[in-house]
GROMACS .gro file of C-alpha atoms in nm:
model
   96
    1UNK     CA    1   0.610   1.326   0.426
    2UNK     CA    2   0.798   1.458   0.125
    3UNK     CA    3   0.638   1.230  -0.136
    4UNK     CA    4   0.337   1.325  -0.347
    5UNK     CA    5   0.222   1.044  -0.576
    6UNK     CA    6   0.126   1.130  -0.932
    7UNK     CA    7  -0.177   1.021  -1.134
    8UNK     CA    8  -0.326   0.691  -1.008
    9UNK     CA    9  -0.046   0.597  -0.769
   10UNK     CA   10  -0.071   0.554  -0.393
   11UNK     CA   11   0.187   0.542  -0.114
   12UNK     CA   12   0.135   0.263   0.138
   13UNK     CA   13   0.303   0.173   0.466
   14UNK     CA   14   0.303  -0.203   0.529
   15UNK     CA   15   0.136  -0.314   0.851
   16UNK     CA   16   0.329  -0.554   1.073
   17UNK     CA   17   0.234  -0.920   1.066
   18UNK     CA   18   0.181  -1.117   1.382
   19UNK     CA   19   0.508  -1.260   1.512
   20UNK     CA   20   0.329  -1.540   1.702
   21UNK     CA   21   0.101  -1.814   1.582
   22UNK     CA   22  -0.234  -1.884   1.748
   23UNK     CA   23  -0.067  -2.158   1.952
   24UNK     CA   24   0.202  -1.919   2.080
   25UNK     CA   25   0.496  -2.018   1.859
   26UNK     CA   26   0.720  -1.719   1.783
   27UNK     CA   27   0.805  -1.672   1.415
   28UNK     CA   28   1.155  -1.531   1.353
   29UNK     CA   29   1.188  -1.230   1.120
   30UNK     CA   30   1.377  -1.420   0.851
   31UNK     CA   31   1.100  -1.685   0.829
   32UNK     CA   32   0.808  -1.442   0.831
   33UNK     CA   33   0.641  -1.348   0.504
   34UNK     CA   34   0.600  -0.989   0.394
   35UNK     CA   35   0.267  -0.848   0.507
   36UNK     CA   36   0.006  -0.802   0.238
   37UNK     CA   37  -0.186  -0.529   0.421
   38UNK     CA   38  -0.103  -0.166   0.461
   39UNK     CA   39  -0.226   0.182   0.536
   40UNK     CA   40  -0.262   0.440   0.260
   41UNK     CA   41  -0.046   0.744   0.342
   42UNK     CA   42  -0.098   0.948   0.024
   43UNK     CA   43  -0.295   0.928  -0.302
   44UNK     CA   44  -0.250   1.090  -0.642
   45UNK     CA   45  -0.512   1.298  -0.821
   46UNK     CA   46  -0.636   1.006  -1.032
   47UNK     CA   47  -0.602   0.854  -1.376
   48UNK     CA   48  -0.701   1.044  -1.689
   49UNK     CA   49  -0.948   0.900  -1.940
   50UNK     CA   50  -0.940   0.934  -2.320
   51UNK     CA   51  -1.101   1.280  -2.306
   52UNK     CA   52  -0.850   1.406  -2.051
   53UNK     CA   53  -1.094   1.404  -1.757
   54UNK     CA   54  -0.953   1.291  -1.424
   55UNK     CA   55  -1.110   0.975  -1.284
   56UNK     CA   56  -1.119   1.014  -0.903
   57UNK     CA   57  -0.941   0.763  -0.680
   58UNK     CA   58  -1.147   0.507  -0.489
   59UNK     CA   59  -0.902   0.479  -0.198
   60UNK     CA   60  -0.828   0.762   0.041
   61UNK     CA   61  -0.565   0.845   0.301
   62UNK     CA   62  -0.606   0.628   0.610
   63UNK     CA   63  -0.767   0.332   0.431
   64UNK     CA   64  -0.639  -0.015   0.523
   65UNK     CA   65  -0.587  -0.209   0.201
   66UNK     CA   66  -0.493  -0.556   0.072
   67UNK     CA   67  -0.240  -0.597  -0.208
   68UNK     CA   68  -0.025  -0.867  -0.366
   69UNK     CA   69   0.293  -0.975  -0.189
   70UNK     CA   70   0.513  -0.848  -0.471
   71UNK     CA   71   0.305  -0.545  -0.574
   72UNK     CA   72   0.452  -0.198  -0.593
   73UNK     CA   73   0.797  -0.047  -0.571
   74UNK     CA   74   0.969  -0.026  -0.230
   75UNK     CA   75   1.127   0.310  -0.138
   76UNK     CA   76   1.290   0.437   0.180
   77UNK     CA   77   1.189   0.780   0.307
   78UNK     CA   78   1.314   0.919   0.639
   79UNK     CA   79   1.414   0.567   0.745
   80UNK     CA   80   1.068   0.423   0.674
   81UNK     CA   81   1.011   0.157   0.409
   82UNK     CA   82   0.712   0.253   0.193
   83UNK     CA   83   0.543   0.109  -0.115
   84UNK     CA   84   0.447   0.308  -0.423
   85UNK     CA   85   0.191   0.131  -0.642
   86UNK     CA   86  -0.091   0.194  -0.884
   87UNK     CA   87  -0.444   0.193  -0.749
   88UNK     CA   88  -0.527  -0.102  -0.976
   89UNK     CA   89  -0.272  -0.315  -0.783
   90UNK     CA   90  -0.483  -0.279  -0.468
   91UNK     CA   91  -0.719  -0.576  -0.432
   92UNK     CA   92  -0.951  -0.456  -0.155
   93UNK     CA   93  -1.017  -0.202   0.119
   94UNK     CA   94  -1.051  -0.358   0.465
   95UNK     CA   95  -1.368  -0.234   0.636
   96UNK     CA   96  -1.334  -0.156   1.006
   0.00000   0.00000   0.00000
């Protein structure tokens, strides 16, 4: 990947939502909501505090995370749609 996030930003690839309900009804693409989970592809070095020290990031590459439906900025890289957002916009890390 040719993107390297700066400071406290992360690059996330959205994970696909289920296209069927539990009862087997297929949901068309135009009716499906944007997924609110994704995989972290890259992380920045971290935010700086008042003294100039870098605060390390809590998320790492490969983490599966939850975020708000409208969080982050969408960018296209090599035909893939990715999200760039601040670490503080991430709500949780999904434990496996």
